[in-house]
PDB file of C-alpha atoms in Angstrom:
ATOM      1  CA  VAL A   1      -6.620 -20.833   6.195  1.00 94.00           C
ATOM      2  CA  ARG A   2      -5.481 -23.154   3.367  1.00 97.00           C
ATOM      3  CA  LEU A   3      -5.815 -22.252  -0.368  1.00 98.00           C
ATOM      4  CA  PRO A   4      -4.609 -23.425  -3.500  1.00 98.00           C
ATOM      5  CA  LEU A   5      -1.319 -21.839  -5.159  1.00 98.00           C
ATOM      6  CA  ALA A   6      -2.616 -19.787  -8.388  1.00 98.00           C
ATOM      7  CA  HIS A   7       0.793 -20.582  -9.971  1.00 97.00           C
ATOM      8  CA  ASP A   8       4.082 -22.815  -9.724  1.00 98.00           C
ATOM      9  CA  PHE A   9       6.511 -21.310  -7.662  1.00 97.00           C
ATOM     10  CA  THR A  10      10.513 -22.462  -6.768  1.00 97.00           C
ATOM     11  CA  MET A  11      11.150 -22.067  -3.150  1.00 96.00           C
ATOM     12  CA  LYS A  12      15.153 -21.258  -3.105  1.00 93.00           C
ATOM     13  CA  SER A  13      15.476 -20.819   0.710  1.00 92.00           C
ATOM     14  CA  ASP A  14      15.809 -24.288   3.304  1.00 93.00           C
ATOM     15  CA  ARG A  15      14.110 -21.758   5.831  1.00 95.00           C
ATOM     16  CA  ALA A  16      10.371 -21.505   6.358  1.00 96.00           C
ATOM     17  CA  THR A  17       9.811 -18.192   4.624  1.00 96.00           C
ATOM     18  CA  PHE A  18       6.600 -15.779   4.719  1.00 96.00           C
ATOM     19  CA  PHE A  19       5.542 -14.382   1.057  1.00 96.00           C
ATOM     20  CA  LYS A  20       3.085 -11.202   0.351  1.00 97.00           C
ATOM     21  CA  ALA A  21      -0.018 -12.526  -1.467  1.00 97.00           C
ATOM     22  CA  LYS A  22      -3.275 -11.976  -2.550  1.00 97.00           C
ATOM     23  CA  PHE A  23      -5.890 -14.056  -2.460  1.00 97.00           C
ATOM     24  CA  ASP A  24      -8.999 -14.814  -4.913  1.00 96.00           C
ATOM     25  CA  ASN A  25     -11.105 -17.111  -6.616  1.00 95.00           C
ATOM     26  CA  GLU A  26      -8.349 -18.618  -8.308  1.00 94.00           C
ATOM     27  CA  GLY A  27      -6.331 -19.503  -4.898  1.00 97.00           C
ATOM     28  CA  ALA A  28      -3.082 -17.728  -3.319  1.00 98.00           C
ATOM     29  CA  THR A  29      -1.103 -15.553  -5.880  1.00 98.00           C
ATOM     30  CA  LEU A  30       2.654 -14.793  -4.391  1.00 97.00           C
ATOM     31  CA  LEU A  31       3.666 -10.975  -5.126  1.00 96.00           C
ATOM     32  CA  ASP A  32       6.144  -9.273  -6.475  1.00 94.00           C
ATOM     33  CA  GLY A  33       8.384  -6.990  -4.208  1.00 90.00           C
ATOM     34  CA  GLN A  34       9.139  -9.463  -1.239  1.00 92.00           C
ATOM     35  CA  GLY A  35      11.862  -7.575  -0.014  1.00 88.00           C
ATOM     36  CA  SER A  36      11.080  -6.172   3.713  1.00 87.00           C
ATOM     37  CA  SER A  37      11.140  -2.692   2.207  1.00 90.00           C
ATOM     38  CA  MET A  38       8.774  -3.117  -0.702  1.00 90.00           C
ATOM     39  CA  ILE A  39       5.680  -1.480   0.954  1.00 92.00           C
ATOM     40  CA  TYR A  40       3.484  -1.256  -2.012  1.00 93.00           C
ATOM     41  CA  SER A  41       3.186  -5.330  -2.201  1.00 92.00           C
ATOM     42  CA  LEU A  42       2.310  -4.969   1.305  1.00 92.00           C
ATOM     43  CA  ALA A  43      -0.086  -2.220   0.816  1.00 93.00           C
ATOM     44  CA  MET A  44      -1.777  -4.801  -2.038  1.00 93.00           C
ATOM     45  CA  SER A  45      -1.417  -8.036  -0.515  1.00 96.00           C
ATOM     46  CA  SER A  46      -4.138  -9.835   1.108  1.00 96.00           C
ATOM     47  CA  GLY A  47      -2.302 -11.509   3.747  1.00 97.00           C
ATOM     48  CA  PHE A  48       0.832 -14.011   3.867  1.00 97.00           C
ATOM     49  CA  VAL A  49       1.530 -17.331   2.305  1.00 98.00           C
ATOM     50  CA  LEU A  50       3.833 -19.712   4.519  1.00 98.00           C
ATOM     51  CA  LEU A  51       5.978 -21.806   2.498  1.00 97.00           C
ATOM     52  CA  SER A  52       8.185 -24.318   4.819  1.00 94.00           C
ATOM     53  CA  LYS A  53      10.186 -26.219   2.290  1.00 93.00           C
ATOM     54  CA  LYS A  54      12.937 -26.014  -0.306  1.00 95.00           C
ATOM     55  CA  GLY A  55      11.422 -26.779  -3.715  1.00 96.00           C
ATOM     56  CA  VAL A  56       8.985 -26.562  -6.308  1.00 97.00           C
ATOM     57  CA  TYR A  57       4.895 -26.023  -5.222  1.00 97.00           C
ATOM     58  CA  ASP A  58       2.861 -26.637  -8.756  1.00 98.00           C
ATOM     59  CA  LYS A  59       0.000 -24.906  -9.527  1.00 98.00           C
ATOM     60  CA  GLY A  60      -3.128 -26.093  -7.116  1.00 98.00           C
ATOM     61  CA  ASP A  61      -0.862 -27.273  -4.308  1.00 98.00           C
ATOM     62  CA  GLN A  62      -2.406 -26.322  -0.877  1.00 98.00           C
ATOM     63  CA  VAL A  63      -0.780 -23.828   0.833  1.00 98.00           C
ATOM     64  CA  GLU A  64      -0.796 -22.429   4.319  1.00 98.00           C
ATOM     65  CA  CYS A  65      -2.523 -18.679   4.214  1.00 98.00           C
ATOM     66  CA  PHE A  66      -2.783 -15.880   6.778  1.00 98.00           C
ATOM     67  CA  VAL A  67      -5.189 -13.398   5.800  1.00 96.00           C
ATOM     68  CA  LEU A  68      -4.939  -9.788   7.021  1.00 92.00           C
ATOM     69  CA  ARG A  69      -7.934  -8.184   5.810  1.00 68.00           C
TER      70      ARG A  69
END
């Protein structure tokens, strides 16, 4: 599923990365607490967003989403 990003985000890694995210009417919001030990943000997430390139993602950019619920 592709959704618009609900806010600006700067991807600092050169590697494709899955980010915990919440999906709603505004689109995909990346959550705080992205570390692998951050269980609370995983419990609050709707799924994951895959960002595959380094750089700036602007609000409204379409991103690949993987829905868990």
